[in-house]
Tab-separated table of C-alpha atoms in Angstrom:
chain	number	residue	atom	x	y	z
A	1	MET	CA	0.000	0.000	0.000
A	2	PRO	CA	1.503	3.390	-0.910
A	3	ARG	CA	2.508	5.499	2.022
A	4	ARG	CA	1.409	9.098	2.318
A	5	ALA	CA	3.752	11.867	3.299
A	6	VAL	CA	3.167	15.498	4.081
A	7	VAL	CA	4.495	17.811	1.409
A	8	PRO	CA	6.753	20.280	3.250
A	9	SER	CA	5.257	23.756	3.317
A	10	LEU	CA	7.459	26.736	2.783
A	11	ALA	CA	5.715	29.843	2.500
A	12	PHE	CA	4.308	33.194	2.587
A	13	LEU	CA	3.139	36.319	1.363
A	14	PHE	CA	2.651	39.748	0.242
A	15	LEU	CA	1.539	42.950	-1.057
A	16	THR	CA	1.736	46.154	-2.743
A	17	GLY	CA	-0.193	48.585	-4.821
A	18	CYS	CA	0.124	51.837	-6.656
A	19	GLY	CA	0.344	55.330	-5.252
A	20	GLU	CA	2.694	58.180	-4.545
A	21	LEU	CA	2.410	58.131	-0.763
A	22	ILE	CA	1.760	55.363	1.745
A	23	GLY	CA	1.030	57.678	4.658
A	24	SER	CA	3.690	56.299	6.995
A	25	ASP	CA	7.118	57.627	7.896
A	26	ASP	CA	8.384	54.028	7.983
A	27	TYR	CA	7.863	53.205	4.310
A	28	ARG	CA	8.645	54.611	0.916
A	29	VAL	CA	7.088	53.765	-2.449
A	30	GLU	CA	9.263	53.325	-5.515
A	31	LYS	CA	7.865	53.129	-9.017
A	32	ASN	CA	8.583	49.920	-10.880
A	33	PRO	CA	7.432	50.097	-14.534
A	34	ASP	CA	7.274	46.315	-14.823
A	35	ALA	CA	5.549	45.389	-11.595
A	36	GLY	CA	3.603	48.343	-10.225
A	37	SER	CA	4.929	49.729	-6.944
A	38	VAL	CA	7.451	48.364	-4.493
A	39	VAL	CA	7.077	48.838	-0.761
A	40	SER	CA	10.239	48.645	1.326
A	41	PRO	CA	11.541	49.923	4.665
A	42	LYS	CA	13.430	53.192	4.383
A	43	ASP	CA	16.699	51.673	5.546
A	44	GLY	CA	16.512	49.183	2.684
A	45	LEU	CA	17.133	46.170	4.918
A	46	VAL	CA	15.328	42.865	4.620
A	47	GLY	CA	15.368	40.612	7.661
A	48	PRO	CA	13.778	39.894	11.043
A	49	ASP	CA	13.904	43.557	12.089
A	50	SER	CA	12.407	45.056	8.955
A	51	ALA	CA	9.558	44.360	6.584
A	52	PRO	CA	10.322	42.428	3.374
A	53	VAL	CA	9.846	43.968	-0.040
A	54	PHE	CA	6.681	43.132	-1.978
A	55	GLN	CA	5.598	43.949	-5.488
A	56	ILE	CA	2.590	43.435	-7.733
A	57	ALA	CA	3.106	40.468	-10.038
A	58	GLY	CA	-0.182	40.638	-11.904
A	59	SER	CA	-3.922	40.952	-11.581
A	60	GLY	CA	-5.919	38.026	-10.381
A	61	LEU	CA	-6.661	34.480	-11.360
A	62	GLN	CA	-8.689	33.716	-14.451
A	63	ASN	CA	-11.713	33.719	-12.138
A	64	ALA	CA	-10.599	35.874	-9.233
A	65	ARG	CA	-12.199	34.693	-6.008
A	66	GLY	CA	-11.960	35.035	-2.278
A	67	GLN	CA	-11.533	32.300	0.325
A	68	HIS	CA	-9.057	30.226	-1.645
A	69	GLY	CA	-7.665	26.881	-0.943
A	70	TYR	CA	-4.026	26.638	-1.865
A	71	GLY	CA	-1.225	24.153	-2.274
A	72	SER	CA	2.212	24.274	-3.804
A	73	ARG	CA	5.014	22.047	-4.969
A	74	ALA	CA	8.230	22.970	-6.739
A	75	ASP	CA	7.463	25.746	-9.233
A	76	VAL	CA	3.654	25.449	-9.319
A	77	LEU	CA	0.995	26.971	-7.063
A	78	TYR	CA	-2.589	25.652	-6.979
A	79	ALA	CA	-5.849	27.389	-6.047
A	80	ALA	CA	-9.286	25.780	-5.834
A	81	ASN	CA	-12.896	26.739	-5.207
A	82	GLY	CA	-13.791	29.968	-3.442
A	83	ILE	CA	-16.593	32.482	-3.770
A	84	GLY	CA	-18.294	32.786	-7.162
A	85	PRO	CA	-20.836	35.417	-8.293
A	86	LEU	CA	-23.701	33.672	-6.480
A	87	ASP	CA	-22.536	30.275	-5.249
A	88	PRO	CA	-19.144	28.761	-4.467
A	89	ALA	CA	-16.878	28.081	-7.424
A	90	ALA	CA	-15.794	24.599	-8.463
A	91	THR	CA	-12.599	25.154	-10.400
A	92	LEU	CA	-8.936	24.297	-10.018
A	93	GLU	CA	-6.235	26.641	-11.275
A	94	ARG	CA	-2.450	26.622	-11.194
A	95	MET	CA	0.200	29.265	-11.515
A	96	SER	CA	3.756	28.974	-12.733
A	97	GLY	CA	6.134	30.377	-10.140
A	98	ILE	CA	8.490	31.249	-12.999
A	99	THR	CA	6.128	33.202	-15.251
A	100	GLY	CA	3.368	34.184	-12.805
A	101	VAL	CA	0.742	33.040	-15.338
A	102	TRP	CA	-2.432	31.272	-14.147
A	103	GLU	CA	-4.262	28.571	-16.107
A	104	THR	CA	-7.238	26.294	-15.504
A	105	VAL	CA	-6.362	22.677	-14.712
A	106	ALA	CA	-8.165	20.032	-16.775
A	107	ILE	CA	-10.052	17.581	-14.537
A	108	ASP	CA	-11.753	14.312	-15.458
A	109	SER	CA	-14.922	15.016	-13.444
A	110	PRO	CA	-16.477	18.055	-11.715
A	111	LEU	CA	-15.323	19.309	-8.337
A	112	THR	CA	-17.799	19.890	-5.526
A	113	PRO	CA	-18.631	23.617	-5.178
A	114	ARG	CA	-17.385	24.842	-1.802
A	115	SER	CA	-16.041	27.957	-0.112
A	116	ALA	CA	-14.366	28.515	3.282
A	117	GLY	CA	-13.094	24.934	3.170
A	118	GLY	CA	-9.638	23.478	3.592
A	119	MET	CA	-7.005	22.459	1.066
A	120	LEU	CA	-4.078	20.178	1.844
A	121	ALA	CA	-1.308	18.779	-0.331
A	122	VAL	CA	-0.740	15.036	0.183
A	123	LEU	CA	1.942	12.900	-1.420
A	124	ASN	CA	1.519	9.223	-2.219
A	125	ILE	CA	5.040	7.847	-2.450
A	126	GLY	CA	5.576	6.909	-6.094
A	127	ARG	CA	2.440	8.713	-7.262
A	128	PRO	CA	1.584	12.265	-8.355
A	129	LEU	CA	0.866	15.035	-5.871
A	130	THR	CA	-2.708	14.916	-4.578
A	131	LEU	CA	-4.773	17.860	-3.356
A	132	TRP	CA	-7.457	17.350	-0.733
A	133	LEU	CA	-10.372	19.819	-0.831
A	134	ILE	CA	-12.174	19.481	2.499
A	135	GLY	CA	-15.464	20.667	3.972
A	136	GLY	CA	-16.507	24.274	3.403
A	137	ARG	CA	-19.896	25.883	2.700
A	138	GLY	CA	-22.115	24.742	-0.137
A	139	LYS	CA	-24.561	26.434	-2.464
A	140	ALA	CA	-26.500	29.453	-1.229
A	141	LEU	CA	-23.957	29.576	1.625
A	142	GLY	CA	-25.691	26.726	3.382
A	143	GLY	CA	-24.293	24.215	5.842
A	144	PRO	CA	-21.011	22.307	5.529
A	145	VAL	CA	-20.125	20.235	2.481
A	146	THR	CA	-19.719	16.760	3.974
A	147	SER	CA	-17.163	15.446	1.512
A	148	ILE	CA	-13.526	15.515	0.467
A	149	ASP	CA	-12.528	15.894	-3.178
A	150	GLU	CA	-9.241	14.078	-3.698
A	151	VAL	CA	-7.550	15.450	-6.828
A	152	GLU	CA	-4.582	13.452	-8.123
A	153	LEU	CA	-2.648	15.776	-10.406
A	154	GLY	CA	-1.511	14.361	-13.712
A	155	GLU	CA	-1.641	14.703	-17.469
A	156	PRO	CA	-3.634	15.117	-19.619
A	157	SER	CA	-6.095	15.743	-16.779
A	158	ALA	CA	-6.302	15.491	-13.013
A	159	VAL	CA	-8.294	12.608	-11.547
A	160	VAL	CA	-11.052	13.609	-9.105
A	161	ARG	CA	-12.419	11.194	-6.525
A	162	THR	CA	-14.858	12.066	-3.754
A	163	ARG	CA	-15.261	10.484	-0.351
A	164	THR	CA	-17.740	11.183	2.418
A	165	PHE	CA	-16.610	13.229	5.412
A	166	GLU	CA	-19.581	13.568	7.751
A	167	GLN	CA	-17.629	15.512	10.368
A	168	ALA	CA	-16.828	18.321	7.915
A	169	ARG	CA	-17.213	21.972	8.892
A	170	TRP	CA	-16.636	25.338	7.333
A	171	ASP	CA	-14.159	28.007	8.420
A	172	ALA	CA	-12.238	25.340	10.351
A	173	CYS	CA	-8.532	24.609	10.670
A	174	TYR	CA	-7.261	21.540	8.799
A	175	ALA	CA	-3.729	20.150	9.110
A	176	LEU	CA	-1.692	17.030	8.405
A	177	ALA	CA	0.730	16.014	11.148
A	178	GLY	CA	2.577	12.948	12.429
A	179	ASP	CA	4.396	10.051	10.796
A	180	PRO	CA	2.543	8.490	9.137
A	181	PRO	CA	0.454	11.638	8.738
A	182	LYS	CA	-3.049	11.980	10.123
A	183	LEU	CA	-5.693	14.556	9.299
A	184	TYR	CA	-6.670	16.983	12.068
A	185	MET	CA	-9.640	19.340	12.170
A	186	LEU	CA	-10.036	22.029	14.831
A	187	GLY	CA	-12.670	24.728	15.328
A	188	GLY	CA	-15.052	25.787	12.601
A	189	THR	CA	-18.815	25.909	12.205
A	190	PHE	CA	-21.258	23.073	11.551
A	191	GLY	CA	-24.962	22.772	10.802
A	192	ASP	CA	-26.989	25.323	8.874
A	193	GLY	CA	-26.567	27.905	11.627
A	194	PHE	CA	-23.488	29.299	13.309
A	195	GLU	CA	-22.848	26.676	15.971
A	196	ASN	CA	-19.113	26.415	16.543
A	197	ALA	CA	-17.273	23.170	17.214
A	198	LYS	CA	-15.348	22.600	20.442
A	199	ASP	CA	-13.540	19.365	19.644
A	200	VAL	CA	-10.339	18.238	17.959
A	201	VAL	CA	-10.956	15.512	15.377
A	202	GLU	CA	-8.230	13.102	14.237
A	203	CYS	CA	-8.646	10.984	11.097
A	204	THR	CA	-6.683	8.011	9.791
A	205	GLY	CA	-7.146	5.916	6.668
A	206	LEU	CA	-5.880	8.553	4.259
A	207	ASP	CA	-5.047	6.128	1.457
A	208	TRP	CA	-7.771	5.941	-1.145
A	209	ASP	CA	-8.367	2.217	-0.673
A	210	GLU	CA	-8.879	2.743	3.062
A	211	GLU	CA	-11.966	3.984	4.859
A	212	LEU	CA	-11.578	7.305	6.630
A	213	GLN	CA	-11.734	6.697	10.401
A	214	CYS	CA	-12.273	9.776	12.585
A	215	LYS	CA	-12.474	10.281	16.344
A	216	VAL	CA	-12.512	13.127	18.865
A	217	VAL	CA	-9.174	13.272	20.702
A	218	ALA	CA	-9.420	16.544	22.643
A	219	THR	CA	-11.614	19.557	23.354
A	220	TRP	CA	-10.822	23.152	22.506
A	221	ALA	CA	-12.410	26.590	22.448
A	222	ASP	CA	-15.414	26.996	20.146
A	223	SER	CA	-13.509	29.064	17.619
A	224	ARG	CA	-14.024	29.804	13.955
A	225	GLY	CA	-11.850	31.705	11.532
A	226	VAL	CA	-8.728	30.268	13.172
A	227	ARG	CA	-5.821	29.468	10.876
A	228	CYS	CA	-3.202	26.850	11.640
A	229	VAL	CA	-0.066	25.180	10.379
A	230	ALA	CA	1.718	21.976	11.412
A	231	VAL	CA	5.386	22.107	12.347
A	232	GLY	CA	6.622	18.626	13.188
A	233	GLN	CA	4.103	16.888	15.450
A	234	ARG	CA	2.637	20.155	16.724
A	235	ILE	CA	-0.174	22.222	15.248
A	236	TYR	CA	-0.020	25.981	15.791
A	237	LEU	CA	-3.353	27.841	15.781
A	238	LEU	CA	-3.192	31.604	15.382
A	239	GLY	CA	-6.017	33.793	16.653
A	240	GLY	CA	-9.592	32.984	15.675
A	241	PHE	CA	-12.998	34.327	16.653
A	242	ILE	CA	-14.540	33.476	20.040
A	243	GLY	CA	-17.068	36.241	20.636
A	244	ALA	CA	-14.355	38.624	19.508
A	245	THR	CA	-11.178	38.284	17.454
A	246	GLN	CA	-8.434	36.606	19.485
A	247	SER	CA	-4.667	37.125	19.719
A	248	GLN	CA	-3.588	33.871	21.319
A	249	VAL	CA	-1.435	31.169	19.742
A	250	ASP	CA	-2.575	27.693	20.840
A	251	VAL	CA	-0.162	24.798	20.357
A	252	PHE	CA	-1.639	21.297	20.049
A	253	ASP	CA	0.690	18.316	20.478
A	254	THR	CA	-0.595	15.463	18.294
A	255	ALA	CA	1.500	12.913	20.191
A	256	THR	CA	-0.063	13.630	23.593
A	257	TYR	CA	-3.374	15.227	22.502
A	258	THR	CA	-2.690	18.185	24.803
A	259	PHE	CA	-2.567	21.967	24.419
A	260	ALA	CA	0.335	23.994	25.742
A	261	LYS	CA	-0.258	27.180	27.707
A	262	PRO	CA	-1.223	29.786	25.100
A	263	VAL	CA	1.077	32.619	24.129
A	264	PHE	CA	-0.023	35.831	22.469
A	265	LEU	CA	0.498	37.763	19.265
A	266	PRO	CA	0.921	41.549	19.240
A	267	HIS	CA	-2.562	41.938	17.709
A	268	PRO	CA	-5.763	39.850	17.422
A	269	VAL	CA	-6.294	38.123	14.093
A	270	SER	CA	-8.695	35.760	12.295
A	271	SER	CA	-9.388	34.609	8.729
A	272	ASN	CA	-5.752	35.322	7.914
A	273	GLY	CA	-3.350	33.528	5.603
A	274	VAL	CA	-0.627	31.498	7.378
A	275	LEU	CA	2.364	29.474	6.229
A	276	ALA	CA	5.506	28.145	7.926
A	277	ILE	CA	9.055	28.714	6.764
A	278	GLY	CA	11.483	26.793	8.919
A	279	HIS	CA	10.661	27.579	12.552
A	280	ARG	CA	8.758	30.767	11.752
A	281	ILE	CA	5.048	31.096	11.024
A	282	TRP	CA	3.987	34.108	9.000
A	283	SER	CA	0.500	35.620	9.157
A	284	PHE	CA	-0.927	37.834	6.450
A	285	GLY	CA	-4.086	39.934	6.628
A	286	ASP	CA	-7.089	39.482	8.913
A	287	TYR	CA	-10.873	39.567	8.996
A	288	GLU	CA	-10.965	43.113	10.356
A	289	LEU	CA	-8.965	44.323	7.336
A	290	GLN	CA	-6.213	45.854	9.449
A	291	GLY	CA	-3.657	44.583	6.949
A	292	ARG	CA	-1.035	43.480	9.440
A	293	VAL	CA	1.884	41.172	8.809
A	294	MET	CA	2.994	39.142	11.835
A	295	VAL	CA	5.628	36.487	12.415
A	296	PHE	CA	5.715	33.880	15.216
A	297	ASN	CA	8.879	31.992	16.203
A	298	THR	CA	8.015	28.401	17.166
A	299	LEU	CA	11.345	27.955	19.018
A	300	THR	CA	11.229	31.021	21.255
A	301	HIS	CA	7.463	31.720	21.129
A	302	GLU	CA	8.300	35.346	20.389
A	303	SER	CA	6.309	37.292	17.837
A	304	ARG	CA	6.293	40.674	16.183
A	305	ALA	CA	4.146	42.711	13.852
A	306	TYR	CA	5.239	44.693	10.829
A	307	ASP	CA	2.957	47.578	11.582
A	308	PRO	CA	1.939	49.972	10.180
A	309	VAL	CA	1.738	48.506	6.725
A	310	PRO	CA	0.232	50.001	3.568
A	311	SER	CA	-3.561	49.931	3.487
A	312	PHE	CA	-3.693	47.656	0.451
A	313	VAL	CA	-2.423	44.732	2.507
A	314	ALA	CA	-5.861	44.647	4.070
A	315	ARG	CA	-7.645	41.476	2.896
A	316	ARG	CA	-9.270	38.471	4.523
A	317	HIS	CA	-9.299	34.791	3.425
A	318	ALA	CA	-6.239	35.218	1.202
A	319	GLY	CA	-4.390	32.359	-0.434
A	320	VAL	CA	-0.644	32.293	0.222
A	321	GLY	CA	2.045	29.946	-1.047
A	322	VAL	CA	5.551	29.566	-2.400
A	323	ALA	CA	6.608	28.668	-5.919
A	324	GLY	CA	9.591	29.434	-8.098
A	325	GLY	CA	11.648	30.740	-5.184
A	326	LYS	CA	9.069	33.439	-4.401
A	327	LEU	CA	6.304	33.969	-1.901
A	328	TRP	CA	2.892	34.727	-3.385
A	329	VAL	CA	-0.360	36.138	-2.043
A	330	PHE	CA	-3.526	35.985	-4.110
A	331	GLY	CA	-7.264	36.395	-3.869
A	332	GLY	CA	-9.066	37.168	-0.641
A	333	LEU	CA	-11.775	39.699	0.163
A	334	ARG	CA	-11.928	43.339	1.158
A	335	GLY	CA	-15.576	42.974	2.171
A	336	GLY	CA	-18.242	40.342	2.616
A	337	THR	CA	-19.442	39.554	-0.919
A	338	SER	CA	-18.076	38.256	-4.194
A	339	ALA	CA	-17.967	41.871	-5.393
A	340	ASP	CA	-15.186	42.495	-2.867
A	341	VAL	CA	-12.727	39.919	-4.236
A	342	VAL	CA	-9.136	41.182	-4.407
A	343	GLU	CA	-7.599	40.660	-7.844
A	344	GLU	CA	-3.972	41.646	-7.238
A	345	VAL	CA	-1.426	38.842	-7.162
A	346	LEU	CA	1.739	39.784	-5.298
A	347	GLU	CA	5.195	38.341	-4.944
A	348	ALA	CA	8.221	38.681	-2.677
A	349	PRO	CA	11.632	36.933	-2.714
A	350	LEU	CA	11.615	33.801	-0.583
A	351	GLN	CA	15.046	34.659	0.808
A	352	ALA	CA	13.519	37.552	2.756
A	353	PHE	CA	11.473	35.127	4.860
A	354	LEU	CA	14.066	32.464	5.616
A	355	PRO	CA	15.183	32.017	9.272
């Protein structure tokens, strides 16, 4: 039976836009005829004590959407589903990290329309990369989509297979952790209303010829809009919404099923984009559209915010990923409807984010 492995996630972000003045004494804007504007700290440094440089790489996906799933491998970045004009989209697109050009991926059967779901990259040893599209909200923004679309990437078309996932939620945190990897789901909303989940669900049986077996292994705050990333056997959850937007970082140990004492970010955050690079976790954007960039060190539990940042960093539900030696941010929303989808695609050199 093929063994599954977690595709390592490198990763993150960011932004820029056009204009003569940012409105902060800490930043300058330089015109770049090929890529829009470049935002950089006045001292010109790039590192842990200064904000990285970001520039506009292009405008949008072929069908620009908010609430993206994302996955990446080598020089290709993938985006799936998201908000459409009326109902969730059901498309899969990929971008070359070399050219920055997006194209629609050919699939052998339709995807399930979903938004506010999860997307994970899973590797079957000896087989093509597979994307898992999990949970989310269905048509007319109804209750959770109780399925997983497993998309095995290949030519001339990707192969789509669907399995039932009754425990699915929307606006939850999904992560793969452990060896062999298991699927974890934390927080989120279930049912047709806004009832938030309080449990941590662990699932095994990730190979296609196995049946997905899920169980509750711990309890947690009834949060939604929390974003997470796995580093080793631990899952780091940043912020979330529990009556109000939160600033805590919760660390869940998948080996002991326990949470460490929470630590705190400089600012509350939810519905942000997060990715890990080495021992650092980067956070981009937030539901409140404050546009902050934050970084959390998993070794020291120290964090900092690059604040203030230009106003055009403000977006929620953004997709972030790494491809072609660059960090990319794409999609997201600057409001609550499909009319508020952000079309700018931005890039930054990966080297600026390395530990």
